[in-house]
Amino acid sequence: MSTTIANSVLNIISTFSPEELEAFSAAFNKLKKPVANSRPKNIKPITVLPTLDYCMNVIRAKYSIQVQGKLA
């Protein structure tokens, strides 16, 4: 199937006039060039460790557990 499409495209391009072929080539070359040279940023990941109180609150909310009292 890809060879059929490639042959069709080549047949269409062969009918272009020299001016149309030049415009097509310029537009096609723009597609191949990268837009901008960008460098990746050095961003360090921030690790947030949950506290014991936060974990207990999440578990209580998930399983509908009520607070019975605070430990000393």
Short mmCIF file of N, CA, C and O in Angstrom, two decimals:
data_model
loop_
_atom_site.label_atom_id
_atom_site.label_comp_id
_atom_site.label_asym_id
_atom_site.label_seq_id
_atom_site.Cartn_x
_atom_site.Cartn_y
_atom_site.Cartn_z
N MET A 1 0.83 -1.20 0.00
CA MET A 1 0.00 0.00 0.00
C MET A 1 0.87 1.25 0.00
O MET A 1 0.55 2.22 -0.67
N SER A 2 1.97 1.23 0.77
CA SER A 2 2.82 2.42 0.81
C SER A 2 3.50 2.67 -0.52
O SER A 2 3.75 3.82 -0.88
N THR A 3 3.80 1.60 -1.26
CA THR A 3 4.40 1.81 -2.58
C THR A 3 3.40 2.44 -3.54
O THR A 3 3.79 3.24 -4.39
N THR A 4 2.14 2.10 -3.40
CA THR A 4 1.10 2.70 -4.24
C THR A 4 0.99 4.19 -3.95
O THR A 4 0.91 5.01 -4.87
N ILE A 5 1.01 4.53 -2.67
CA ILE A 5 0.93 5.95 -2.28
C ILE A 5 2.17 6.70 -2.75
O ILE A 5 2.09 7.81 -3.27
N ALA A 6 3.35 6.07 -2.60
CA ALA A 6 4.59 6.72 -3.02
C ALA A 6 4.60 6.96 -4.53
O ALA A 6 5.01 8.03 -5.00
N ASN A 7 4.14 5.98 -5.28
CA ASN A 7 4.08 6.15 -6.73
C ASN A 7 3.10 7.24 -7.12
O ASN A 7 3.35 8.01 -8.05
N SER A 8 1.97 7.31 -6.41
CA SER A 8 0.99 8.36 -6.70
C SER A 8 1.58 9.74 -6.43
O SER A 8 1.39 10.68 -7.21
N VAL A 9 2.30 9.87 -5.32
CA VAL A 9 2.92 11.16 -4.98
C VAL A 9 3.97 11.53 -6.02
O VAL A 9 4.04 12.69 -6.46
N LEU A 10 4.76 10.57 -6.44
CA LEU A 10 5.78 10.84 -7.45
C LEU A 10 5.15 11.25 -8.78
O LEU A 10 5.67 12.12 -9.48
N ASN A 11 4.03 10.64 -9.13
CA ASN A 11 3.33 11.02 -10.36
C ASN A 11 2.80 12.45 -10.27
O ASN A 11 2.86 13.20 -11.23
N ILE A 12 2.29 12.82 -9.11
CA ILE A 12 1.78 14.18 -8.93
C ILE A 12 2.93 15.18 -9.00
O ILE A 12 2.83 16.23 -9.64
N ILE A 13 4.04 14.87 -8.33
CA ILE A 13 5.19 15.79 -8.32
C ILE A 13 5.78 15.94 -9.72
O ILE A 13 6.25 17.01 -10.10
N SER A 14 5.73 14.88 -10.51
CA SER A 14 6.30 14.97 -11.86
C SER A 14 5.51 15.91 -12.75
O SER A 14 6.04 16.39 -13.76
N THR A 15 4.26 16.23 -12.40
CA THR A 15 3.46 17.15 -13.20
C THR A 15 3.70 18.60 -12.80
O THR A 15 3.15 19.50 -13.45
N PHE A 16 4.49 18.86 -11.76
CA PHE A 16 4.73 20.23 -11.30
C PHE A 16 5.58 20.99 -12.32
O PHE A 16 6.48 20.42 -12.95
N SER A 17 5.31 22.27 -12.43
CA SER A 17 6.17 23.15 -13.23
C SER A 17 7.43 23.46 -12.41
O SER A 17 7.45 23.21 -11.20
N PRO A 18 8.47 24.00 -13.01
CA PRO A 18 9.69 24.30 -12.24
C PRO A 18 9.44 25.26 -11.07
O PRO A 18 10.03 25.09 -10.00
N GLU A 19 8.55 26.23 -11.25
CA GLU A 19 8.25 27.16 -10.15
C GLU A 19 7.53 26.44 -9.02
O GLU A 19 7.80 26.65 -7.83
N GLU A 20 6.57 25.60 -9.39
CA GLU A 20 5.83 24.84 -8.37
C GLU A 20 6.75 23.87 -7.65
O GLU A 20 6.63 23.68 -6.43
N LEU A 21 7.66 23.26 -8.39
CA LEU A 21 8.60 22.32 -7.77
C LEU A 21 9.53 23.03 -6.80
O LEU A 21 9.83 22.50 -5.72
N GLU A 22 9.95 24.22 -7.13
CA GLU A 22 10.81 24.99 -6.23
C GLU A 22 10.06 25.37 -4.96
O GLU A 22 10.59 25.26 -3.85
N ALA A 23 8.81 25.80 -5.09
CA ALA A 23 8.00 26.15 -3.92
C ALA A 23 7.73 24.92 -3.06
O ALA A 23 7.79 24.98 -1.82
N PHE A 24 7.46 23.79 -3.72
CA PHE A 24 7.22 22.54 -2.98
C PHE A 24 8.47 22.12 -2.22
O PHE A 24 8.40 21.72 -1.06
N SER A 25 9.64 22.23 -2.88
CA SER A 25 10.89 21.84 -2.24
C SER A 25 11.19 22.72 -1.03
O SER A 25 11.63 22.23 0.01
N ALA A 26 10.94 24.02 -1.17
CA ALA A 26 11.18 24.92 -0.04
C ALA A 26 10.26 24.59 1.13
O ALA A 26 10.69 24.56 2.29
N ALA A 27 8.99 24.33 0.85
CA ALA A 27 8.04 23.99 1.92
C ALA A 27 8.40 22.65 2.55
O ALA A 27 8.29 22.48 3.76
N PHE A 28 8.84 21.70 1.73
CA PHE A 28 9.20 20.39 2.26
C PHE A 28 10.45 20.47 3.13
O PHE A 28 10.54 19.80 4.16
N ASN A 29 11.41 21.29 2.74
CA ASN A 29 12.62 21.47 3.55
C ASN A 29 12.31 22.12 4.89
O ASN A 29 12.96 21.84 5.89
N LYS A 30 11.32 23.00 4.94
CA LYS A 30 10.93 23.61 6.21
C LYS A 30 10.38 22.57 7.17
O LYS A 30 10.54 22.68 8.39
N LEU A 31 9.72 21.56 6.64
CA LEU A 31 9.16 20.51 7.50
C LEU A 31 10.26 19.67 8.13
O LEU A 31 10.11 19.17 9.24
N LYS A 32 11.39 19.52 7.45
CA LYS A 32 12.46 18.68 7.96
C LYS A 32 13.35 19.39 8.96
O LYS A 32 14.01 18.76 9.75
N LYS A 33 13.38 20.72 8.95
CA LYS A 33 14.27 21.46 9.83
C LYS A 33 13.64 21.61 11.23
O LYS A 33 12.44 21.80 11.35
N PRO A 34 14.45 21.53 12.27
CA PRO A 34 13.90 21.75 13.61
C PRO A 34 13.51 23.22 13.79
O PRO A 34 14.12 24.11 13.20
N VAL A 35 12.51 23.45 14.59
CA VAL A 35 12.02 24.81 14.80
C VAL A 35 13.01 25.62 15.62
O VAL A 35 13.35 26.74 15.30
N ALA A 36 13.49 25.04 16.70
CA ALA A 36 14.43 25.76 17.56
C ALA A 36 15.36 24.76 18.23
O ALA A 36 15.00 23.60 18.45
N ASN A 37 16.54 25.22 18.52
CA ASN A 37 17.47 24.39 19.28
C ASN A 37 17.24 24.67 20.75
O ASN A 37 17.53 25.75 21.24
N SER A 38 16.72 23.69 21.43
CA SER A 38 16.44 23.89 22.85
C SER A 38 17.22 22.86 23.67
O SER A 38 17.41 21.73 23.25
N ARG A 39 17.66 23.29 24.82
CA ARG A 39 18.37 22.41 25.73
C ARG A 39 17.42 22.03 26.86
O ARG A 39 16.63 22.85 27.33
N PRO A 40 17.51 20.80 27.32
CA PRO A 40 16.67 20.42 28.45
C PRO A 40 17.09 21.16 29.71
O PRO A 40 18.28 21.40 29.94
N LYS A 41 16.13 21.55 30.47
CA LYS A 41 16.42 22.26 31.72
C LYS A 41 16.83 21.25 32.79
O LYS A 41 16.32 20.15 32.85
N ASN A 42 17.75 21.67 33.61
CA ASN A 42 18.20 20.82 34.72
C ASN A 42 17.29 21.06 35.92
O ASN A 42 17.60 21.85 36.80
N ILE A 43 16.18 20.36 35.93
CA ILE A 43 15.23 20.50 37.02
C ILE A 43 15.36 19.26 37.90
O ILE A 43 15.20 18.13 37.44
N LYS A 44 15.64 19.51 39.15
CA LYS A 44 15.76 18.40 40.09
C LYS A 44 14.37 18.06 40.62
O LYS A 44 13.60 18.95 40.99
N PRO A 45 14.04 16.78 40.66
CA PRO A 45 12.72 16.41 41.18
C PRO A 45 12.64 16.68 42.68
O PRO A 45 13.60 16.51 43.42
N ILE A 46 11.49 17.13 43.09
CA ILE A 46 11.25 17.41 44.50
C ILE A 46 10.49 16.23 45.08
O ILE A 46 9.39 15.91 44.64
N THR A 47 11.10 15.57 46.04
CA THR A 47 10.47 14.43 46.68
C THR A 47 9.78 14.90 47.94
O THR A 47 10.43 15.41 48.85
N VAL A 48 8.47 14.75 47.96
CA VAL A 48 7.70 15.15 49.13
C VAL A 48 7.29 13.87 49.85
O VAL A 48 6.55 13.05 49.33
N LEU A 49 7.83 13.71 51.03
CA LEU A 49 7.48 12.54 51.83
C LEU A 49 6.29 12.88 52.73
O LEU A 49 6.32 13.88 53.45
N PRO A 50 5.26 12.07 52.68
CA PRO A 50 4.10 12.36 53.52
C PRO A 50 4.40 12.11 54.99
O PRO A 50 5.20 11.24 55.34
N THR A 51 3.77 12.90 55.82
CA THR A 51 3.95 12.73 57.26
C THR A 51 3.04 11.62 57.77
O THR A 51 2.13 11.17 57.07
N LEU A 52 3.28 11.19 58.97
CA LEU A 52 2.46 10.14 59.57
C LEU A 52 1.03 10.61 59.75
O LEU A 52 0.08 9.85 59.49
N ASP A 53 0.85 11.87 60.16
CA ASP A 53 -0.51 12.39 60.34
C ASP A 53 -1.27 12.42 59.01
O ASP A 53 -2.45 12.08 58.97
N TYR A 54 -0.60 12.81 57.94
CA TYR A 54 -1.25 12.85 56.64
C TYR A 54 -1.67 11.44 56.21
O TYR A 54 -2.79 11.23 55.74
N CYS A 55 -0.79 10.47 56.41
CA CYS A 55 -1.11 9.09 56.04
C CYS A 55 -2.29 8.56 56.85
O CYS A 55 -3.18 7.90 56.30
N MET A 56 -2.28 8.86 58.13
CA MET A 56 -3.38 8.40 58.97
C MET A 56 -4.70 9.04 58.55
O MET A 56 -5.74 8.39 58.53
N ASN A 57 -4.68 10.32 58.21
CA ASN A 57 -5.90 11.00 57.77
C ASN A 57 -6.43 10.43 56.46
O ASN A 57 -7.63 10.27 56.28
N VAL A 58 -5.52 10.08 55.55
CA VAL A 58 -5.94 9.48 54.27
C VAL A 58 -6.57 8.12 54.51
O VAL A 58 -7.62 7.79 53.95
N ILE A 59 -5.96 7.32 55.36
CA ILE A 59 -6.49 5.99 55.65
C ILE A 59 -7.84 6.09 56.36
O ILE A 59 -8.79 5.36 56.04
N ARG A 60 -7.95 7.02 57.31
CA ARG A 60 -9.23 7.21 58.02
C ARG A 60 -10.33 7.66 57.06
O ARG A 60 -11.47 7.20 57.16
N ALA A 61 -10.00 8.54 56.14
CA ALA A 61 -11.00 9.01 55.19
C ALA A 61 -11.39 7.91 54.21
O ALA A 61 -12.56 7.80 53.83
N LYS A 62 -10.45 7.09 53.82
CA LYS A 62 -10.74 6.04 52.84
C LYS A 62 -11.61 4.94 53.42
O LYS A 62 -12.52 4.44 52.76
N TYR A 63 -11.33 4.56 54.66
CA TYR A 63 -12.06 3.44 55.26
C TYR A 63 -13.06 3.88 56.32
O TYR A 63 -13.56 3.05 57.06
N SER A 64 -13.38 5.15 56.36
CA SER A 64 -14.37 5.70 57.31
C SER A 64 -14.06 5.30 58.75
O SER A 64 -14.92 4.79 59.48
N ILE A 65 -12.85 5.51 59.17
CA ILE A 65 -12.44 5.22 60.54
C ILE A 65 -12.46 6.53 61.32
O ILE A 65 -11.90 7.51 60.90
N GLN A 66 -13.12 6.50 62.50
CA GLN A 66 -13.19 7.69 63.33
C GLN A 66 -12.02 7.71 64.31
O GLN A 66 -11.52 6.67 64.72
N VAL A 67 -11.62 8.91 64.68
CA VAL A 67 -10.53 9.08 65.63
C VAL A 67 -11.05 8.71 67.02
O VAL A 67 -12.06 9.22 67.48
N GLN A 68 -10.36 7.78 67.70
CA GLN A 68 -10.80 7.34 69.02
C GLN A 68 -10.14 8.11 70.12
O GLN A 68 -10.69 8.30 71.18
N GLY A 69 -8.96 8.56 69.91
CA GLY A 69 -8.24 9.29 70.93
C GLY A 69 -6.79 9.44 70.51
O GLY A 69 -6.29 8.72 69.66
N LYS A 70 -6.14 10.39 71.15
CA LYS A 70 -4.74 10.63 70.78
C LYS A 70 -3.84 9.80 71.69
O LYS A 70 -4.10 9.63 72.86
N LEU A 71 -2.77 9.32 71.08
CA LEU A 71 -1.78 8.59 71.85
C LEU A 71 -0.86 9.58 72.55
O LEU A 71 -0.52 10.63 72.00
N ALA A 72 -0.43 9.25 73.75
CA ALA A 72 0.43 10.15 74.51
C ALA A 72 1.85 10.08 74.05
O ALA A 72 2.33 9.22 73.45
#
